[in-house]
Amino acid sequence: MPMKSKWVLVILLMFSCFVINVFGASAKNTAVPHRMAAYDGKTFTGFQDPGYLSYDQALREYLVKRIDQRFGIALDPKKYSGFELLEIEAFFKCKKSKEPFDVFLKTFQKNR
């Protein structure tokens, strides 16, 4: 009898692990989408298109927040375009650990 009870416990443990994994994976997929998902598949007529301006603002806010979370650098979303922030994030990912962030940010300074 003890041998059968061990197998029942092993099967029960395996089943519970399976159930936890299945429900855990489905919970990850039901996360609330970010504001950027509203722009998926949209096209714009130009840089002055109100839809594009709204998209660029959302992109700037999203990237500034993500750069701050990943690298601890607070950037001004009004100072950079969305595409510049994408480039800045890519540079930050590739930089050496000893290199300062300022070196990369100087590349994006505008002559005003």
PDB file of C-alpha atoms in Angstrom:
ATOM      1  CA  MET A   1       0.000   0.000   0.000  1.00  0.00           C
ATOM      2  CA  PRO A   2       2.749   2.557   0.754  1.00  0.00           C
ATOM      3  CA  MET A   3       4.171   2.104  -2.763  1.00  0.00           C
ATOM      4  CA  LYS A   4       0.831   2.963  -4.377  1.00  0.00           C
ATOM      5  CA  SER A   5       0.392   6.041  -2.207  1.00  0.00           C
ATOM      6  CA  LYS A   6       3.823   7.311  -3.290  1.00  0.00           C
ATOM      7  CA  TRP A   7       2.838   7.046  -6.943  1.00  0.00           C
ATOM      8  CA  VAL A   8      -0.437   8.794  -6.278  1.00  0.00           C
ATOM      9  CA  LEU A   9       1.445  11.644  -4.591  1.00  0.00           C
ATOM     10  CA  VAL A  10       3.917  11.891  -7.476  1.00  0.00           C
ATOM     11  CA  ILE A  11       1.105  11.980 -10.045  1.00  0.00           C
ATOM     12  CA  LEU A  12      -0.813  14.517  -7.978  1.00  0.00           C
ATOM     13  CA  LEU A  13       2.288  16.700  -7.678  1.00  0.00           C
ATOM     14  CA  MET A  14       2.940  16.530 -11.429  1.00  0.00           C
ATOM     15  CA  PHE A  15      -0.674  17.393 -12.200  1.00  0.00           C
ATOM     16  CA  SER A  16      -0.621  20.382  -9.841  1.00  0.00           C
ATOM     17  CA  CYS A  17       2.621  21.663 -11.456  1.00  0.00           C
ATOM     18  CA  PHE A  18       1.010  21.338 -14.877  1.00  0.00           C
ATOM     19  CA  VAL A  19      -2.101  23.258 -13.781  1.00  0.00           C
ATOM     20  CA  ILE A  20      -0.020  26.034 -12.211  1.00  0.00           C
ATOM     21  CA  ASN A  21       2.048  26.411 -15.391  1.00  0.00           C
ATOM     22  CA  VAL A  22      -1.000  26.502 -17.661  1.00  0.00           C
ATOM     23  CA  PHE A  23      -2.852  29.100 -15.600  1.00  0.00           C
ATOM     24  CA  GLY A  24       0.317  31.109 -15.045  1.00  0.00           C
ATOM     25  CA  ALA A  25       0.989  31.305 -18.788  1.00  0.00           C
ATOM     26  CA  SER A  26      -2.569  32.329 -19.582  1.00  0.00           C
ATOM     27  CA  ALA A  27      -2.454  35.039 -16.900  1.00  0.00           C
ATOM     28  CA  LYS A  28       0.612  36.584 -18.560  1.00  0.00           C
ATOM     29  CA  ASN A  29      -1.215  36.835 -21.888  1.00  0.00           C
ATOM     30  CA  THR A  30      -4.176  38.687 -20.395  1.00  0.00           C
ATOM     31  CA  ALA A  31      -2.165  41.696 -19.276  1.00  0.00           C
ATOM     32  CA  VAL A  32      -3.573  45.095 -20.121  1.00  0.00           C
ATOM     33  CA  PRO A  33      -2.004  46.317 -23.382  1.00  0.00           C
ATOM     34  CA  HIS A  34       0.064  49.483 -23.334  1.00  0.00           C
ATOM     35  CA  ARG A  35      -1.186  52.700 -24.937  1.00  0.00           C
ATOM     36  CA  MET A  36       1.144  52.033 -27.862  1.00  0.00           C
ATOM     37  CA  ALA A  37      -0.971  49.046 -28.908  1.00  0.00           C
ATOM     38  CA  ALA A  38      -3.701  51.457 -30.019  1.00  0.00           C
ATOM     39  CA  TYR A  39      -1.448  52.524 -32.916  1.00  0.00           C
ATOM     40  CA  ASP A  40      -0.672  49.024 -34.230  1.00  0.00           C
ATOM     41  CA  GLY A  41      -1.190  48.889 -37.994  1.00  0.00           C
ATOM     42  CA  LYS A  42      -2.145  52.553 -38.400  1.00  0.00           C
ATOM     43  CA  THR A  43      -0.757  54.733 -41.167  1.00  0.00           C
ATOM     44  CA  PHE A  44      -0.381  58.493 -41.185  1.00  0.00           C
ATOM     45  CA  THR A  45      -0.460  61.053 -43.973  1.00  0.00           C
ATOM     46  CA  GLY A  46       2.554  62.991 -42.698  1.00  0.00           C
ATOM     47  CA  PHE A  47       4.312  64.562 -39.774  1.00  0.00           C
ATOM     48  CA  GLN A  48       1.505  67.080 -39.269  1.00  0.00           C
ATOM     49  CA  ASP A  49      -1.224  64.422 -39.153  1.00  0.00           C
ATOM     50  CA  PRO A  50      -2.996  64.678 -35.748  1.00  0.00           C
ATOM     51  CA  GLY A  51      -2.868  60.881 -35.451  1.00  0.00           C
ATOM     52  CA  TYR A  52       0.888  60.905 -35.980  1.00  0.00           C
ATOM     53  CA  LEU A  53       1.383  63.689 -33.436  1.00  0.00           C
ATOM     54  CA  SER A  54      -0.621  61.704 -30.892  1.00  0.00           C
ATOM     55  CA  TYR A  55       1.395  58.560 -31.700  1.00  0.00           C
ATOM     56  CA  ASP A  56       4.712  60.389 -31.359  1.00  0.00           C
ATOM     57  CA  GLN A  57       3.690  61.826 -27.990  1.00  0.00           C
ATOM     58  CA  ALA A  58       2.641  58.381 -26.706  1.00  0.00           C
ATOM     59  CA  LEU A  59       5.890  56.875 -28.036  1.00  0.00           C
ATOM     60  CA  ARG A  60       7.965  59.561 -26.318  1.00  0.00           C
ATOM     61  CA  GLU A  61       6.262  59.045 -22.968  1.00  0.00           C
ATOM     62  CA  TYR A  62       6.576  55.263 -23.231  1.00  0.00           C
ATOM     63  CA  LEU A  63      10.265  55.335 -24.158  1.00  0.00           C
ATOM     64  CA  VAL A  64      11.208  57.926 -21.534  1.00  0.00           C
ATOM     65  CA  LYS A  65       9.579  55.762 -18.884  1.00  0.00           C
ATOM     66  CA  ARG A  66      11.255  52.588 -20.202  1.00  0.00           C
ATOM     67  CA  ILE A  67      14.716  54.234 -20.390  1.00  0.00           C
ATOM     68  CA  ASP A  68      14.303  55.519 -16.849  1.00  0.00           C
ATOM     69  CA  GLN A  69      13.310  52.048 -15.608  1.00  0.00           C
ATOM     70  CA  ARG A  70      16.095  50.187 -17.416  1.00  0.00           C
ATOM     71  CA  PHE A  71      18.982  52.628 -17.146  1.00  0.00           C
ATOM     72  CA  GLY A  72      18.005  55.109 -14.422  1.00  0.00           C
ATOM     73  CA  ILE A  73      18.298  58.090 -16.780  1.00  0.00           C
ATOM     74  CA  ALA A  74      15.438  60.599 -16.709  1.00  0.00           C
ATOM     75  CA  LEU A  75      14.984  62.243 -20.103  1.00  0.00           C
ATOM     76  CA  ASP A  76      12.631  65.023 -21.161  1.00  0.00           C
ATOM     77  CA  PRO A  77      10.085  63.713 -23.703  1.00  0.00           C
ATOM     78  CA  LYS A  78       9.755  67.209 -25.202  1.00  0.00           C
ATOM     79  CA  LYS A  79      13.467  67.404 -25.993  1.00  0.00           C
ATOM     80  CA  TYR A  80      13.688  64.304 -28.211  1.00  0.00           C
ATOM     81  CA  SER A  81      11.510  62.803 -30.944  1.00  0.00           C
ATOM     82  CA  GLY A  82      10.215  59.260 -30.604  1.00  0.00           C
ATOM     83  CA  PHE A  83      12.719  57.993 -33.137  1.00  0.00           C
ATOM     84  CA  GLU A  84      15.608  59.737 -31.357  1.00  0.00           C
ATOM     85  CA  LEU A  85      14.557  58.061 -28.117  1.00  0.00           C
ATOM     86  CA  LEU A  86      14.572  54.686 -29.889  1.00  0.00           C
ATOM     87  CA  GLU A  87      18.141  55.388 -31.037  1.00  0.00           C
ATOM     88  CA  ILE A  88      19.185  56.548 -27.581  1.00  0.00           C
ATOM     89  CA  GLU A  89      17.804  53.372 -26.034  1.00  0.00           C
ATOM     90  CA  ALA A  90      19.680  51.265 -28.606  1.00  0.00           C
ATOM     91  CA  PHE A  91      22.935  53.107 -27.830  1.00  0.00           C
ATOM     92  CA  PHE A  92      22.408  52.616 -24.105  1.00  0.00           C
ATOM     93  CA  LYS A  93      21.936  48.880 -24.643  1.00  0.00           C
ATOM     94  CA  CYS A  94      25.211  48.657 -26.584  1.00  0.00           C
ATOM     95  CA  LYS A  95      27.378  50.941 -24.467  1.00  0.00           C
ATOM     96  CA  LYS A  96      30.201  49.619 -22.349  1.00  0.00           C
ATOM     97  CA  SER A  97      29.621  49.635 -18.613  1.00  0.00           C
ATOM     98  CA  LYS A  98      32.341  52.242 -18.016  1.00  0.00           C
ATOM     99  CA  GLU A  99      31.115  54.678 -20.677  1.00  0.00           C
ATOM    100  CA  PRO A 100      29.062  57.619 -19.420  1.00  0.00           C
ATOM    101  CA  PHE A 101      25.564  58.189 -20.766  1.00  0.00           C
ATOM    102  CA  ASP A 102      26.331  61.839 -21.535  1.00  0.00           C
ATOM    103  CA  VAL A 103      28.576  60.888 -24.456  1.00  0.00           C
ATOM    104  CA  PHE A 104      25.597  59.368 -26.259  1.00  0.00           C
ATOM    105  CA  LEU A 105      23.187  62.149 -25.333  1.00  0.00           C
ATOM    106  CA  LYS A 106      25.500  64.818 -26.805  1.00  0.00           C
ATOM    107  CA  THR A 107      24.944  63.244 -30.213  1.00  0.00           C
ATOM    108  CA  PHE A 108      21.282  64.198 -30.019  1.00  0.00           C
ATOM    109  CA  GLN A 109      21.655  67.799 -28.856  1.00  0.00           C
ATOM    110  CA  LYS A 110      19.961  70.197 -31.206  1.00  0.00           C
ATOM    111  CA  ASN A 111      21.378  73.557 -32.169  1.00  0.00           C
ATOM    112  CA  ARG A 112      18.759  75.977 -30.907  1.00  0.00           C
TER     113      ARG A 112
END
